């Protein structure tokens, strides 16, 4: 199997080499095995951890939470319930953020639609949406 370089890993997951090294140093991903020459030797398991870290960070999960999750995972099956609670808490927070984003998107879509009409007619009106409380 061809050795995967740090550059290839970073390109694949669209992160910098500094970020990847940081993730390993602080425990966002487990330590990557190295060759006798000290070069990181990425295996599929390492790539899976990196993909998980990137996904979680993109979702807004904190570095500290990811480190906690990885630590629990490395402790073994005795931590399954703790990992489950951690992931459930994060999912709840993400769902709350999504609801807030959905509300903001809905409001912005309405405003854009009103401004499009105003651009065509020269009249800015908010009257068609009875739920709209801000008139600007």
Tab-separated table of C-alpha atoms in Angstrom:
chain	number	residue	atom	x	y	z
A	1	UNK	CA	0.000	0.000	0.000
A	2	UNK	CA	1.281	3.456	-0.946
A	3	UNK	CA	2.176	5.693	1.983
A	4	UNK	CA	-0.151	8.653	2.332
A	5	UNK	CA	1.673	11.917	2.938
A	6	UNK	CA	0.587	14.656	5.287
A	7	UNK	CA	0.070	16.890	2.255
A	8	UNK	CA	-2.289	14.349	0.662
A	9	UNK	CA	-4.247	14.016	3.902
A	10	UNK	CA	-4.546	17.785	4.214
A	11	UNK	CA	-5.636	18.147	0.603
A	12	UNK	CA	-8.227	15.402	1.042
A	13	UNK	CA	-9.806	17.038	4.103
A	14	UNK	CA	-9.110	20.669	3.141
A	15	UNK	CA	-7.137	21.497	6.270
A	16	UNK	CA	-3.662	22.897	6.762
A	17	UNK	CA	-0.684	20.821	7.837
A	18	UNK	CA	-0.440	22.988	10.947
A	19	UNK	CA	-4.053	22.169	11.810
A	20	UNK	CA	-3.485	18.452	11.320
A	21	UNK	CA	-0.361	18.508	13.480
A	22	UNK	CA	-2.247	20.500	16.117
A	23	UNK	CA	-5.113	17.991	16.108
A	24	UNK	CA	-2.643	15.210	16.772
A	25	UNK	CA	-0.680	17.152	19.383
A	26	UNK	CA	-3.718	18.068	21.516
A	27	UNK	CA	-5.611	14.784	21.104
A	28	UNK	CA	-8.334	15.683	18.613
A	29	UNK	CA	-7.065	12.637	16.747
A	30	UNK	CA	-5.062	9.791	18.276
A	31	UNK	CA	-1.315	9.712	17.707
A	32	UNK	CA	-0.403	8.624	14.175
A	33	UNK	CA	2.209	5.881	13.847
A	34	UNK	CA	5.511	6.949	12.366
A	35	UNK	CA	8.092	5.265	10.207
A	36	UNK	CA	11.565	4.559	11.560
A	37	UNK	CA	12.538	7.869	9.952
A	38	UNK	CA	9.873	9.751	11.935
A	39	UNK	CA	7.486	10.329	9.022
A	40	UNK	CA	3.788	9.997	9.821
A	41	UNK	CA	2.399	6.763	8.386
A	42	UNK	CA	-1.331	7.355	7.898
A	43	UNK	CA	-3.569	4.307	7.843
A	44	UNK	CA	-7.309	4.127	7.138
A	45	UNK	CA	-8.070	4.311	10.865
A	46	UNK	CA	-6.146	7.606	11.063
A	47	UNK	CA	-8.072	8.968	8.091
A	48	UNK	CA	-11.339	7.987	9.764
A	49	UNK	CA	-10.336	9.939	12.897
A	50	UNK	CA	-9.338	12.963	10.809
A	51	UNK	CA	-12.619	12.848	8.894
A	52	UNK	CA	-14.497	12.691	12.207
A	53	UNK	CA	-12.538	15.649	13.603
A	54	UNK	CA	-13.100	17.783	10.504
A	55	UNK	CA	-16.799	16.920	10.458
A	56	UNK	CA	-17.209	17.772	14.127
A	57	UNK	CA	-15.273	21.032	13.839
A	58	UNK	CA	-17.303	22.033	10.763
A	59	UNK	CA	-20.423	21.429	12.839
A	60	UNK	CA	-19.112	23.755	15.531
A	61	UNK	CA	-18.177	21.122	18.109
A	62	UNK	CA	-15.464	22.480	20.387
A	63	UNK	CA	-11.910	21.185	20.374
A	64	UNK	CA	-12.303	20.333	24.076
A	65	UNK	CA	-15.370	18.182	23.418
A	66	UNK	CA	-13.651	16.303	20.601
A	67	UNK	CA	-10.600	15.709	22.807
A	68	UNK	CA	-12.888	14.406	25.551
A	69	UNK	CA	-14.622	12.077	23.086
A	70	UNK	CA	-11.325	10.716	21.739
A	71	UNK	CA	-10.012	10.181	25.259
A	72	UNK	CA	-13.144	8.295	26.238
A	73	UNK	CA	-12.995	6.201	23.079
A	74	UNK	CA	-9.395	5.248	23.739
A	75	UNK	CA	-10.346	4.126	27.264
A	76	UNK	CA	-12.525	1.418	25.744
A	77	UNK	CA	-16.039	0.070	25.948
A	78	UNK	CA	-16.470	0.988	29.609
A	79	UNK	CA	-17.012	4.569	28.371
A	80	UNK	CA	-19.775	3.834	25.864
A	81	UNK	CA	-22.459	5.504	28.013
A	82	UNK	CA	-20.282	8.567	28.613
A	83	UNK	CA	-19.618	8.863	24.877
A	84	UNK	CA	-23.314	8.462	24.156
A	85	UNK	CA	-24.206	11.287	26.575
A	86	UNK	CA	-21.504	13.504	25.087
A	87	UNK	CA	-22.761	12.922	21.545
A	88	UNK	CA	-26.404	13.381	22.564
A	89	UNK	CA	-25.532	16.717	24.201
A	90	UNK	CA	-23.718	17.870	21.065
A	91	UNK	CA	-26.609	16.774	18.855
A	92	UNK	CA	-29.037	18.724	21.025
A	93	UNK	CA	-26.880	21.843	20.746
A	94	UNK	CA	-26.565	21.436	16.969
A	95	UNK	CA	-30.318	21.026	16.593
A	96	UNK	CA	-30.831	24.215	18.576
A	97	UNK	CA	-28.337	26.064	16.356
A	98	UNK	CA	-30.072	24.685	13.268
A	99	UNK	CA	-33.438	25.984	14.499
A	100	UNK	CA	-31.906	29.422	15.027
A	101	UNK	CA	-30.357	29.332	11.555
A	102	UNK	CA	-33.640	28.189	9.983
A	103	UNK	CA	-35.440	31.130	11.603
A	104	UNK	CA	-32.778	33.576	10.404
A	105	UNK	CA	-32.872	32.124	6.883
A	106	UNK	CA	-36.649	32.403	6.777
A	107	UNK	CA	-36.539	36.040	7.879
A	108	UNK	CA	-33.813	36.865	5.340
A	109	UNK	CA	-35.701	35.137	2.525
A	110	UNK	CA	-38.741	37.244	3.321
A	111	UNK	CA	-36.695	40.444	3.390
A	112	UNK	CA	-35.010	39.552	0.087
A	113	UNK	CA	-38.406	38.906	-1.491
A	114	UNK	CA	-39.678	42.294	-0.260
A	115	UNK	CA	-36.589	44.096	-1.558
A	116	UNK	CA	-36.874	42.372	-4.953
A	117	UNK	CA	-40.428	43.647	-5.238
A	118	UNK	CA	-39.281	47.099	-4.100
A	119	UNK	CA	-36.513	47.087	-6.715
A	120	UNK	CA	-39.130	46.430	-9.396
A	121	UNK	CA	-41.885	48.707	-8.111
A	122	UNK	CA	-40.042	51.363	-6.146
A	123	UNK	CA	-42.217	50.596	-3.100
A	124	UNK	CA	-40.896	48.789	-0.056
A	125	UNK	CA	-43.737	47.126	1.849
A	126	UNK	CA	-43.759	44.657	4.735
A	127	UNK	CA	-47.523	44.261	4.972
A	128	UNK	CA	-47.921	40.858	3.333
A	129	UNK	CA	-46.289	39.020	6.250
A	130	UNK	CA	-48.384	39.377	9.388
A	131	UNK	CA	-45.739	37.620	11.493
A	132	UNK	CA	-43.047	40.124	10.589
A	133	UNK	CA	-42.353	42.406	13.557
A	134	UNK	CA	-39.316	44.327	12.306
A	135	UNK	CA	-39.990	46.736	9.454
A	136	UNK	CA	-36.498	47.295	8.175
